[in-house]
Coordinates of C-alpha atoms and ligand atoms in Angstrom, one line a residue:
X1 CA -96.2 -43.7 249.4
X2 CA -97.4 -45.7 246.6
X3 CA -94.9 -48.1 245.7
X4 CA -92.8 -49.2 248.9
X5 CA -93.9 -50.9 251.2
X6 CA -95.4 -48.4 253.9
X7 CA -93.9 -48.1 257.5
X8 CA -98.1 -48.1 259.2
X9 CA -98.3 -50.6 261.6
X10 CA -100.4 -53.6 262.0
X11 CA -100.3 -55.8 265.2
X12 CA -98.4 -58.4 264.8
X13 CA -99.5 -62.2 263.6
X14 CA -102.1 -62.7 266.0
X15 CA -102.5 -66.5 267.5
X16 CA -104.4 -69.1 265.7
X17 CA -107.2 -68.5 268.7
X18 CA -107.4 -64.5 267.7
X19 CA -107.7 -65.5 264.1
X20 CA -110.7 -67.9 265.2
X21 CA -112.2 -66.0 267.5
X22 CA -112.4 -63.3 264.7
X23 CA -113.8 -65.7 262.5
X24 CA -116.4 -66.6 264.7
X25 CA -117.0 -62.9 265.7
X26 CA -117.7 -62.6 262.0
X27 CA -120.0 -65.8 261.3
X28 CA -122.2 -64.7 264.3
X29 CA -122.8 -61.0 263.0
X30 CA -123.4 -62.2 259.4
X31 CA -125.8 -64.9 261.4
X32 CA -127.4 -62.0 263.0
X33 CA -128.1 -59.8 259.7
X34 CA -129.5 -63.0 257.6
X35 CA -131.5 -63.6 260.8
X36 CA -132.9 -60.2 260.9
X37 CA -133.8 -60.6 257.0
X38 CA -135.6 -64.1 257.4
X39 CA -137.5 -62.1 260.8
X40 CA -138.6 -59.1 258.7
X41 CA -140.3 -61.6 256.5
X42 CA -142.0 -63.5 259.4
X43 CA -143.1 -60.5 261.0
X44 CA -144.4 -59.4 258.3
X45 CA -146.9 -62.6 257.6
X46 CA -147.5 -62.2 261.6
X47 CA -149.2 -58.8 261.4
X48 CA -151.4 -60.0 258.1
X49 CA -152.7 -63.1 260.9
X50 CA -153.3 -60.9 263.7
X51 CA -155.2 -58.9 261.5
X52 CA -157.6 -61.2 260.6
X53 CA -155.9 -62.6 257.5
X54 CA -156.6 -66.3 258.6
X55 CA -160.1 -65.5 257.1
X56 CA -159.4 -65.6 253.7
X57 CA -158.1 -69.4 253.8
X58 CA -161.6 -70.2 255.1
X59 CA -163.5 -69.5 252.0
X60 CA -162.1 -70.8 248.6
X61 CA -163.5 -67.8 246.6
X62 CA -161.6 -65.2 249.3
X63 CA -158.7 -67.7 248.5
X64 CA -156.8 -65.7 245.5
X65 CA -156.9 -62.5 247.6
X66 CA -155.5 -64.0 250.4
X67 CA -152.9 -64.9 248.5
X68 CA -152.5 -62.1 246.6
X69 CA -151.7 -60.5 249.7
X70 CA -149.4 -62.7 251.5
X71 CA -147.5 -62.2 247.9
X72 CA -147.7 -58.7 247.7
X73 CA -146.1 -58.4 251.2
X74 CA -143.4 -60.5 251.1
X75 CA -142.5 -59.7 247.6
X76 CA -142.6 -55.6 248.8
X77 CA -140.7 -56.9 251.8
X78 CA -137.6 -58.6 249.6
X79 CA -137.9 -55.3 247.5
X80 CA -136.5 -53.1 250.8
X81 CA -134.3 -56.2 251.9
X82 CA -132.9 -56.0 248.1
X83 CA -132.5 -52.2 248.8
X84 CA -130.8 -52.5 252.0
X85 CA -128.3 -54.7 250.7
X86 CA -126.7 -52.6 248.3
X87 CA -126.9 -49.7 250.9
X88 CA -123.4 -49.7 251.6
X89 CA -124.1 -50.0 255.0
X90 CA -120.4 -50.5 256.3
X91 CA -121.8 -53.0 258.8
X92 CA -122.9 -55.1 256.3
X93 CA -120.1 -54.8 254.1
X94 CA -118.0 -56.0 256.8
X95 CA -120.0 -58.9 257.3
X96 CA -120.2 -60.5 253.8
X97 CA -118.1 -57.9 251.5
X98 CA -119.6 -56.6 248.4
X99 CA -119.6 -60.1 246.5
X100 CA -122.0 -61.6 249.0
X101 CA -123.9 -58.5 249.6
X102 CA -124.4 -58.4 245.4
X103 CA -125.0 -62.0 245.1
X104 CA -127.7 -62.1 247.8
X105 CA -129.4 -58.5 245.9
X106 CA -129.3 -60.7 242.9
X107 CA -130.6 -63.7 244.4
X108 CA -133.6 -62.3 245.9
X109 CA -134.2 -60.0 242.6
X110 CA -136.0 -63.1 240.8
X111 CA -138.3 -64.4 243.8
X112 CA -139.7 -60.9 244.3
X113 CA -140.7 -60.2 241.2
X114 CA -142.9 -63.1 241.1
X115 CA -144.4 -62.6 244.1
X116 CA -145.3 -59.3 242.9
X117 CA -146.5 -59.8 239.9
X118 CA -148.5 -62.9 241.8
X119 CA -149.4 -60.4 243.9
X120 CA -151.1 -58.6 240.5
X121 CA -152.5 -61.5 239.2
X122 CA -154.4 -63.2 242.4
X123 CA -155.7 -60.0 243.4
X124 CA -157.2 -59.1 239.8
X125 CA -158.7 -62.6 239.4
X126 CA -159.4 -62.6 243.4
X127 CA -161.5 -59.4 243.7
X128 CA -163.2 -60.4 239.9
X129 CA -164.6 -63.6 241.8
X130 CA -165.9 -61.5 244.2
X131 CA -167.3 -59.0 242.2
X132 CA -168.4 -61.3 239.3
X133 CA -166.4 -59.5 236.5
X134 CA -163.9 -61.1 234.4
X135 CA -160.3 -60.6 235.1
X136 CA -159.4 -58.3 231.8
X137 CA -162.0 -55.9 232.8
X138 CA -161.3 -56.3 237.2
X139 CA -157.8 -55.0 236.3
X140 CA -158.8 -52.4 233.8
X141 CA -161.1 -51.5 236.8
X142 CA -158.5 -51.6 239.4
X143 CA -155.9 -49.3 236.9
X144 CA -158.5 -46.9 236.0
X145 CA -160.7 -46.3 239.0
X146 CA -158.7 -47.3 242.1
X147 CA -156.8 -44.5 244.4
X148 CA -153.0 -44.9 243.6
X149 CA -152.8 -48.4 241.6
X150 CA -152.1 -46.3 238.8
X151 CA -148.5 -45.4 240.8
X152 CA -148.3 -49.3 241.6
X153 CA -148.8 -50.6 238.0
X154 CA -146.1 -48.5 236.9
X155 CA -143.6 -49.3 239.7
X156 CA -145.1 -53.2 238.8
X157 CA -143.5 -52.3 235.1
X158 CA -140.4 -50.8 236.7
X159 CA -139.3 -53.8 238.7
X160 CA -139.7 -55.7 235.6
X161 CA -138.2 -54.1 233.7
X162 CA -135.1 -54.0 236.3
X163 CA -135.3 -57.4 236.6
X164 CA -135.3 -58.2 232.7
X165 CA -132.4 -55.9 232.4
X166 CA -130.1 -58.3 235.0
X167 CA -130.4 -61.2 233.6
X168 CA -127.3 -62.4 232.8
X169 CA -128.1 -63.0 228.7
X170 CA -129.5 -59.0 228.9
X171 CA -126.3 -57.8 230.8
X172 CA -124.5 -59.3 228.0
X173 CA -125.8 -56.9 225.5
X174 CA -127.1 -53.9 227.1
X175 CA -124.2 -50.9 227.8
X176 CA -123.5 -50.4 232.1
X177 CA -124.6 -47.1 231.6
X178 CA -128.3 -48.0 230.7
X179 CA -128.2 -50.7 233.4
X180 CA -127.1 -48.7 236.0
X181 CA -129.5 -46.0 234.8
X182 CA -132.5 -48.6 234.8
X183 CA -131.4 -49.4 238.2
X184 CA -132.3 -46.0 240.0
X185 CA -135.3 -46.2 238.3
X186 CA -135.9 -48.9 241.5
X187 CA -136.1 -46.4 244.2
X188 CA -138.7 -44.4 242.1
X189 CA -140.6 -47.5 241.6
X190 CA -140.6 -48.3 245.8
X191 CA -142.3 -44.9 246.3
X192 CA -144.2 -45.2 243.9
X193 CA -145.5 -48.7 245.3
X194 CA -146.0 -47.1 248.5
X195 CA -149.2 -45.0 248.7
X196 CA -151.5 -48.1 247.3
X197 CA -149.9 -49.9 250.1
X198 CA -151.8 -47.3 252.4
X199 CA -154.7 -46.5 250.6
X200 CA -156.0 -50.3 249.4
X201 CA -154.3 -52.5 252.1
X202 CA -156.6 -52.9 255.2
X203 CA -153.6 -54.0 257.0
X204 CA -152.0 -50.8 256.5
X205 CA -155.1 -48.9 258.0
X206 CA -154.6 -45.4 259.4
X207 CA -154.3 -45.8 263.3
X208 CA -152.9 -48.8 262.8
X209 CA -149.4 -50.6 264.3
X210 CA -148.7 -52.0 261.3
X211 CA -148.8 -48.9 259.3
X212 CA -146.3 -47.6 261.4
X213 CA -144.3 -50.1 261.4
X214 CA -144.6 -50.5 257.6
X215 CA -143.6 -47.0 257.2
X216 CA -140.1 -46.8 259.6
X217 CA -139.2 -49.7 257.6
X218 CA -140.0 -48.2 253.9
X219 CA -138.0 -44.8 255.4
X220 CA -134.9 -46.6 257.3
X221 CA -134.2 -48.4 253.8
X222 CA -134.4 -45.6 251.7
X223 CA -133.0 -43.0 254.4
X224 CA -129.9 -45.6 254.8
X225 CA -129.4 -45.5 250.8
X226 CA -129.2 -42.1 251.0
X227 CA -127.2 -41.8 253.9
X228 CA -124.7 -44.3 253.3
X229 CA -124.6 -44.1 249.3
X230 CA -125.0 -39.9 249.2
X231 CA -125.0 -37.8 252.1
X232 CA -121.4 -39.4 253.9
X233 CA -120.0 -39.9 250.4
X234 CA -120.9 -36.2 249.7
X235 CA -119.8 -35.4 253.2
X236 CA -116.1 -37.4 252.9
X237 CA -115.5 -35.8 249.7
X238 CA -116.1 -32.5 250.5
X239 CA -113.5 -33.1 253.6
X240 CA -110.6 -34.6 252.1
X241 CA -110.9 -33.1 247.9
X242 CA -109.2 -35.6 246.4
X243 CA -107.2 -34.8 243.2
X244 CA -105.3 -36.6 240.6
X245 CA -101.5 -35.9 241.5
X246 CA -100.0 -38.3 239.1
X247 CA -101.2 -41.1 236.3
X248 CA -98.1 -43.3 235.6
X249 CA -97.8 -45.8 232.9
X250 CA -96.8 -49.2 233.6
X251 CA -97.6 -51.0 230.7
X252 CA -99.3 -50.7 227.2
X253 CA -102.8 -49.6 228.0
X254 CA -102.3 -49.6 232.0
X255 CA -101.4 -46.9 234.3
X256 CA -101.7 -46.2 238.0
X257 CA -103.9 -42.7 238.7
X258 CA -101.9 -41.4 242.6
X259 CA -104.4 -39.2 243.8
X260 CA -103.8 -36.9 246.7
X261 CA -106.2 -34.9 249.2
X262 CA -106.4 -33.6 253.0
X263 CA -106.4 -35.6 256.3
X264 CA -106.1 -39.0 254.1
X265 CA -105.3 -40.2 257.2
X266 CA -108.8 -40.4 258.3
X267 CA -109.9 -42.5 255.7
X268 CA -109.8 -46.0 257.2
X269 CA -108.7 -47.9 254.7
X270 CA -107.1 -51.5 253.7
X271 CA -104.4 -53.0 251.6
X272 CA -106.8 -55.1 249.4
X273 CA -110.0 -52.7 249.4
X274 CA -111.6 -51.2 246.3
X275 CA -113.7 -47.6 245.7
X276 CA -115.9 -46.3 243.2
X277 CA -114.2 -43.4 242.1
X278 CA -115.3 -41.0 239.5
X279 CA -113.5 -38.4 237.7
X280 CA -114.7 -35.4 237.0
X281 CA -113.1 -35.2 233.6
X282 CA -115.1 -34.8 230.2
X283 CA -116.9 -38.5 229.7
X284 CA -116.2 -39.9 233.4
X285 CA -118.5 -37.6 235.8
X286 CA -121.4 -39.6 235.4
X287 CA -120.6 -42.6 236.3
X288 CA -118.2 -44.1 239.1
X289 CA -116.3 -47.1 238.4
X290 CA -114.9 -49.9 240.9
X291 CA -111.1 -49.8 241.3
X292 CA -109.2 -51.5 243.8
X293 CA -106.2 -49.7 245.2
X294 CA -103.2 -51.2 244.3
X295 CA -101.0 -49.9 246.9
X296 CA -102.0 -49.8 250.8
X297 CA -103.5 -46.6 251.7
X298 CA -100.5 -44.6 253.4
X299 CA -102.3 -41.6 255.1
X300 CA -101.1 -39.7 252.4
X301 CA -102.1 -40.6 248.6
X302 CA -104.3 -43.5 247.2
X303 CA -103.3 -45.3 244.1
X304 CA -105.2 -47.5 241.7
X305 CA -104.4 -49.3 238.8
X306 CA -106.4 -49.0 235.4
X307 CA -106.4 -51.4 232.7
X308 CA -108.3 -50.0 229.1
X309 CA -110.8 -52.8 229.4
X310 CA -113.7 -50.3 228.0
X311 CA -114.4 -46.8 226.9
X312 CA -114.5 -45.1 230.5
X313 CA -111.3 -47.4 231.6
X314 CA -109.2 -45.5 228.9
X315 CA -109.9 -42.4 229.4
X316 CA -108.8 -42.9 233.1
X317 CA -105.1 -43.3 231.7
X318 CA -105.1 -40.2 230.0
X319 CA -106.1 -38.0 233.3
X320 CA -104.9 -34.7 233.7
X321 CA -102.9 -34.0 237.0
X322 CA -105.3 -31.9 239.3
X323 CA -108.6 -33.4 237.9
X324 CA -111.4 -33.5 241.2
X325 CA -112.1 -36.8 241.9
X326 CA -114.9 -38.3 243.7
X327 CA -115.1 -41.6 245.7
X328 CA -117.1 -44.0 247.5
X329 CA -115.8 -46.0 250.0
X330 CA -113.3 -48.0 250.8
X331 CA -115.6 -51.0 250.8
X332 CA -114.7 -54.9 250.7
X333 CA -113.6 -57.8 252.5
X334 CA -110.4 -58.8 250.5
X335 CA -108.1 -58.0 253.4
X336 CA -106.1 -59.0 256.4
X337 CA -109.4 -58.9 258.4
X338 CA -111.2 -61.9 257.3
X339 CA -108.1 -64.5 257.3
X340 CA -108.5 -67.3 259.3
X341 CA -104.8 -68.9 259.5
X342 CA -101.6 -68.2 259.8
X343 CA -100.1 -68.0 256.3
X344 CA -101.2 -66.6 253.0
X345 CA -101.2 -67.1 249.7
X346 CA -102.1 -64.4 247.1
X347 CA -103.0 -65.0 243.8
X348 CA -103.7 -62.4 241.2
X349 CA -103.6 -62.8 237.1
X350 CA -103.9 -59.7 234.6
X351 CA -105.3 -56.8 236.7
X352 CA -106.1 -58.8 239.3
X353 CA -102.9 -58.2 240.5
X354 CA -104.0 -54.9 241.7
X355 CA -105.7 -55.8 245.0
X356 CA -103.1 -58.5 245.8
X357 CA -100.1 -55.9 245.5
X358 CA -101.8 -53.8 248.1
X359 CA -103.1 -56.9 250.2
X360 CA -99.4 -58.1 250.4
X361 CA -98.2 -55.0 251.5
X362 CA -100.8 -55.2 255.1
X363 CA -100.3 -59.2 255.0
X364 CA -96.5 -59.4 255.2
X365 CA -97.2 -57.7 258.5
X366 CA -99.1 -60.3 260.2
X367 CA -99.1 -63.5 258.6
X368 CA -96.2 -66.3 259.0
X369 CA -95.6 -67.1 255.4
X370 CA -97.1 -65.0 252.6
X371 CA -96.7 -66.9 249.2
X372 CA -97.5 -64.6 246.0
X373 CA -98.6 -66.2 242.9
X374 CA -98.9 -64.3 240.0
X375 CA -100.4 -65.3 236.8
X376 CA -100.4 -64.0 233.1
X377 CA -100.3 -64.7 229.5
X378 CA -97.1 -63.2 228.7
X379 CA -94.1 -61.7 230.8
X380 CA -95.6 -57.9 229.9
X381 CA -98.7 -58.4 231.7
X382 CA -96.8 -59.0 235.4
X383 CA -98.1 -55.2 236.1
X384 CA -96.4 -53.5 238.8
X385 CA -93.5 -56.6 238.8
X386 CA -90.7 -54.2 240.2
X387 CA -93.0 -54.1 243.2
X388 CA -93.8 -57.5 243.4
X389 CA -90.0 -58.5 243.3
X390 CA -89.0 -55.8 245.8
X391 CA -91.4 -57.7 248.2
X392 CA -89.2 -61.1 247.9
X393 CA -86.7 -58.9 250.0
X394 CA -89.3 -59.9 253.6
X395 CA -87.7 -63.1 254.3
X396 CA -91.7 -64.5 254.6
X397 CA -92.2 -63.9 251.1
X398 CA -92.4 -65.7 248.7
X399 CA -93.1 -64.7 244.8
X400 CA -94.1 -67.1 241.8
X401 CA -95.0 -66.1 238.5
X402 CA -96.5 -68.4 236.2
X403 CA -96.7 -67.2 232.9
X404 CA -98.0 -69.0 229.8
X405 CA -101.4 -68.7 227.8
X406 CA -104.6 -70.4 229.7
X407 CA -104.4 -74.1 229.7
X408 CA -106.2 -76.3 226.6
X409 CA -105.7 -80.0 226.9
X410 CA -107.3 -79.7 231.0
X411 CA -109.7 -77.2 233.0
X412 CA -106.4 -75.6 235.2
X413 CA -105.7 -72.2 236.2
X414 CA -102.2 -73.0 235.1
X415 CA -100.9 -73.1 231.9
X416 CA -100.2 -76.4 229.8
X417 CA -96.9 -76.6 230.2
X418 CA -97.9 -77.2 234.4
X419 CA -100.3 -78.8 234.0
X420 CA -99.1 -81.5 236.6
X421 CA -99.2 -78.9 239.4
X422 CA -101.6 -78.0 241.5
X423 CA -102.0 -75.0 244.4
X424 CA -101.1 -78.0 247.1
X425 CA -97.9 -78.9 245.0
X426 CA -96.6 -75.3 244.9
X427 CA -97.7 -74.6 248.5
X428 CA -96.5 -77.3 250.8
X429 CA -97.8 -75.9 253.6
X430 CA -101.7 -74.8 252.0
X431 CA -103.3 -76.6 254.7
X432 CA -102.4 -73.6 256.9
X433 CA -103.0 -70.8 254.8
X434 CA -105.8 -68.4 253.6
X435 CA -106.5 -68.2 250.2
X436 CA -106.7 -64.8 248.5
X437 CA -107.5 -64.4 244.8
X438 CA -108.1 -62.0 242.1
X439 CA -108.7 -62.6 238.2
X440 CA -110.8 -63.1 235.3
X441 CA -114.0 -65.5 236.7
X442 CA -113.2 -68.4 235.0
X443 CA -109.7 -68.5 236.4
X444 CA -111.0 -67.0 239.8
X445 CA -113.2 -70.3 239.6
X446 CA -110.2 -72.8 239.1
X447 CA -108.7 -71.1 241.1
X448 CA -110.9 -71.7 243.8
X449 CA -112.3 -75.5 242.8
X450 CA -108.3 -76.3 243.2
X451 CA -108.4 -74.8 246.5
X452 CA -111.3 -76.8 248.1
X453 CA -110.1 -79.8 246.4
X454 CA -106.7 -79.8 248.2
X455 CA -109.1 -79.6 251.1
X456 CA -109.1 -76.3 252.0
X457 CA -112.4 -74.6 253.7
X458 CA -114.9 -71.8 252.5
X459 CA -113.9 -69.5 255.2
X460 CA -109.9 -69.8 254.3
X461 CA -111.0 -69.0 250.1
X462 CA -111.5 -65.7 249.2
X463 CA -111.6 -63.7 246.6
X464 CA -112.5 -60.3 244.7
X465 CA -114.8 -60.4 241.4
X466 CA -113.9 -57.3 239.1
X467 CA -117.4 -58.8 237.4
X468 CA -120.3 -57.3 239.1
Ligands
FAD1 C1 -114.6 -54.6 243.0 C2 -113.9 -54.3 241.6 C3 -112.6 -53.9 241.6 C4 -112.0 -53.6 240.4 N1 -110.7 -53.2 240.4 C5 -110.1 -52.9 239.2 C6 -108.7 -52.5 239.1 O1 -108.1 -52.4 240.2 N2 -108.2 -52.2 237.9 C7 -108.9 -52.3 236.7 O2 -108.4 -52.1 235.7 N3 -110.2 -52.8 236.8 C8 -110.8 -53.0 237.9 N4 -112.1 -53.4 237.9 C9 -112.9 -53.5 236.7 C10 -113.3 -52.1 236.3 O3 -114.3 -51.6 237.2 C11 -114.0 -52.2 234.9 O4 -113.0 -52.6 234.0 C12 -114.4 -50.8 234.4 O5 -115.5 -50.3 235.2 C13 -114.8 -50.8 233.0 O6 -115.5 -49.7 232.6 P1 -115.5 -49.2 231.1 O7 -116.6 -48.2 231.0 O8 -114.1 -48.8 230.7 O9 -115.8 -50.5 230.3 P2 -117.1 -51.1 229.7 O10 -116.8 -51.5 228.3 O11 -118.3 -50.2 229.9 O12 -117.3 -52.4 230.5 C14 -116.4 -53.4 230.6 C15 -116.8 -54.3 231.7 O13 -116.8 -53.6 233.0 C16 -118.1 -53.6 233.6 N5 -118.3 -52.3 234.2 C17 -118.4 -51.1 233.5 N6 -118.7 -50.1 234.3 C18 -118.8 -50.6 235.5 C19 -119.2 -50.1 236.8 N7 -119.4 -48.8 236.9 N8 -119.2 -50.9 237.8 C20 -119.0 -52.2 237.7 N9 -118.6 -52.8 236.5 C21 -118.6 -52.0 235.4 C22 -119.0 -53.9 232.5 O14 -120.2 -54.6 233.0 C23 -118.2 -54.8 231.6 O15 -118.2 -56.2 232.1 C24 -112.8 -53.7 239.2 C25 -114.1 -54.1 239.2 C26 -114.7 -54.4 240.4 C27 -116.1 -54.8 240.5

């Protein structure tokens, strides 16, 4: 149950060669998906030469269409990689986690949207060479009198307007909600893209391998977002009904939500992982929000813990028992299966604590040494600290709280009054442990610069980002 620490076995601490074996299981997989990414693209550009599309490059005034083209199919390739990506699809959420995976989305966003609005551009001023018109009146030509570039203008104003919407300036200012909401408008905008793709792309001729090709790809991205993001959620939740049993508060403006359901015990999940759960309780059904559990799953009841950072947060502590609830998941990578030594060290300030408290319930089973740290402001925001201090009973645990506002005189994750410390002064032995840590960025960040400074690798840092 939520609260102890659960009986469920784990295998026991595995040899260093398991733990880099695993590693290296991992590496290769994640190898194997950026591989398959990077091919897509080349295959892509293959089928445009076989087709002929060498031609173009022979004759300057062909030139802009040729590279219209070339644009217009990578760029409409990175849109479905983008897609795929934030699929859910648990293979590649065991490869990177849901950091990587967003990061990566995020990454490619920019890039694609230039190519397609290059894409635009080349081809309006490319087929206005050829035709002798001016490029105001080509594209007025191509919007009003083409078959289906009407559809593509508008998914064209779509991606921009997804893209403009995720910068990080815009996020600043505009509400989740209308974010998110812009967001879906993405998968309207891909099928919307898709019949000029058909109709004005030679490449994609009827009869054609390429079109066929083309078109598994276009469906397996969107028929994986649907499966993995709707159908099996859809399908799990309509299996196990979850319900809110219990909402306990453990501090001013935090509570944990324990939430019960049937044959929990099928639910693979881990000490560290995080759902989108959404309650079906007046101003929380349309949205899901992120929350990591902050006890290990037990078979029998999942517990998060809520802090009122926001509207939708704070109405989560005031849930009535019995309220439905809905959930994606369990997704991420912040757990026992991606450490790569034999001892641990957790780190978690404010909320962040929630992940670790559940990750040091699985870890205490298998690593050597597991050294908590836990970091806040003031004594009342050690959430869950009962917890925490019933751990220092394992004799491999060890618990450290650091508490004292955020450091002024130097850029340290500790407070002033430490400021001589460091992660390799409070862990002797860091050199052989995985770092694990959860927080507010910027402390995340120190966090993690102190780490690799005390020469720690990337594979041994990790860490959960509660800022999407
Ligand atoms: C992987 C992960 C795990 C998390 N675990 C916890 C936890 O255990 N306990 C906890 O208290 N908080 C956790 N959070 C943070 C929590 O999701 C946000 O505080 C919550 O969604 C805020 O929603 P709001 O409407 O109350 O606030 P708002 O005022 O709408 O937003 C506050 C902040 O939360 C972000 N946010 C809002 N809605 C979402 C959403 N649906 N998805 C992602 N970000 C959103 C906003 O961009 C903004 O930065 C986690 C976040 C992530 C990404």
């Amino acid at each position: 149950m939520a609260g102890t620490v659960s009986e469920q076995r784990e295998p026991v601490a595995p040899a260093v060669g398991s733990l880099a074996r695993g590693y290296l299981r991992r590496r290769r997989r994640a190898d194997l998906i950026e591989g398959i990414g990077w091919f897509s693209t080349v295959l892509v550009l293959a089928l445009f030469l076989a087709d002929g599309g060498a031609s173009y490059f022979s004759n300057p005034r062909d030139l802009p269409t040729g590279l219209g083209i070339v644009a217009g199919l990578v760029g409409s390739n990175a849109v479905l990689i983008m897609l795929l990506l934030v699929a859910r699809i648990p293979l590649l959420d065991h490869a990177f986690g849901t950091d990587r995976t967003l990061a990566a989305h995020r990454w490619i966003g920019r890039p694609a949207l230039v190519l397609l609005l290059a894409h635009a551009a080349l081809l309006i001023w490319g087929y206005g060479l050829v035709l002798g018109t001016d490029p105001l009146a080509q594209g007025l030509a191509m919007l009003t009198s083409m078959r289906d570039l009407p559809q593509a203008f508008a998914a064209l104003a779509a991606f921009i307007l997804v893209v403009v919407t995720s910068l990080v300036i815009v996020r600043r200012v505009v509400a989740h909600e209308f974010w998110y909401a812009v967001h879906l408008v993405a998968y309207a905008a891909v099928l919307l893209a898709l019949p000029h793709q058909f109709s004005q792309g030679g490449l994609f001729a009827e009869g054609t391998w390429a079109r066929w090709y083309w078109l598994a790809l276009t469906v397996g991205v969107l028929g994986a977002v649907l499966v993995f993001r709707v159908v099996i959620p859809l399908l799990r939740n309509a299996r196990h009904r979850l319900r809110v049993a219990e909402v306990v508060v453990e501090a001013p403006g935090v509570a944990s939500v324990i939430m019960t359901g049937r044959r929990l015990d099928r639910i693979h999940g881990r000490g560290g992982q995080y759902s989108i759960w959404r309650f079906w309780s007046p101003g929380l059904r349309w949205e899901g929000h992120p929350y990591s559990l902050s006890a290990a799953p037990d078979g029998r009841s999942f517990r998060i813990t809520v802090r009122d950072l926001g509207d939708d947060s704070r109405r989560v502590l005031s849930l009535d028992p019995g309220t439905r609830v809905y959930f994606e998941g369990p997704y991420g990578v912040f757990t026992t299966a991606t450490r790569t030594s034999p001892d641990a060290v957790l780190m978690g300030a404010g909320i962040g604590i929630t992940p670790v408290r559940a990750l040091a319930e699985a870890m205490v089973r298998v690593a050597r040494k597991v050294t908590i740290i836990l970091r806040a402001n003031e004594e009342g925001q050690l959430y869950l600290r009962a917890e925490f201090d019933a751990l220092r009973m394992h004799p491999s645990v060890r618990v450290i709280e650091v508490v004292g506002p955020p450091a002024t005189r130097v850029r340290s994750w500790l407070p002033d009054s430490m400021a001589d410390a460091s992660l390799a002064t409070i862990v002797p032995d860091l050199p052989d442990a995985d770092v694990y840590v959860c927080g507010p960025a910027t402390w995340t960040d120190l966090v993690i610069a102190d780490a690799r400074s005390a020469g720690l690798r990337g594979r041994q840092v990790h860490s959960e980002r509660f800022d999407w």
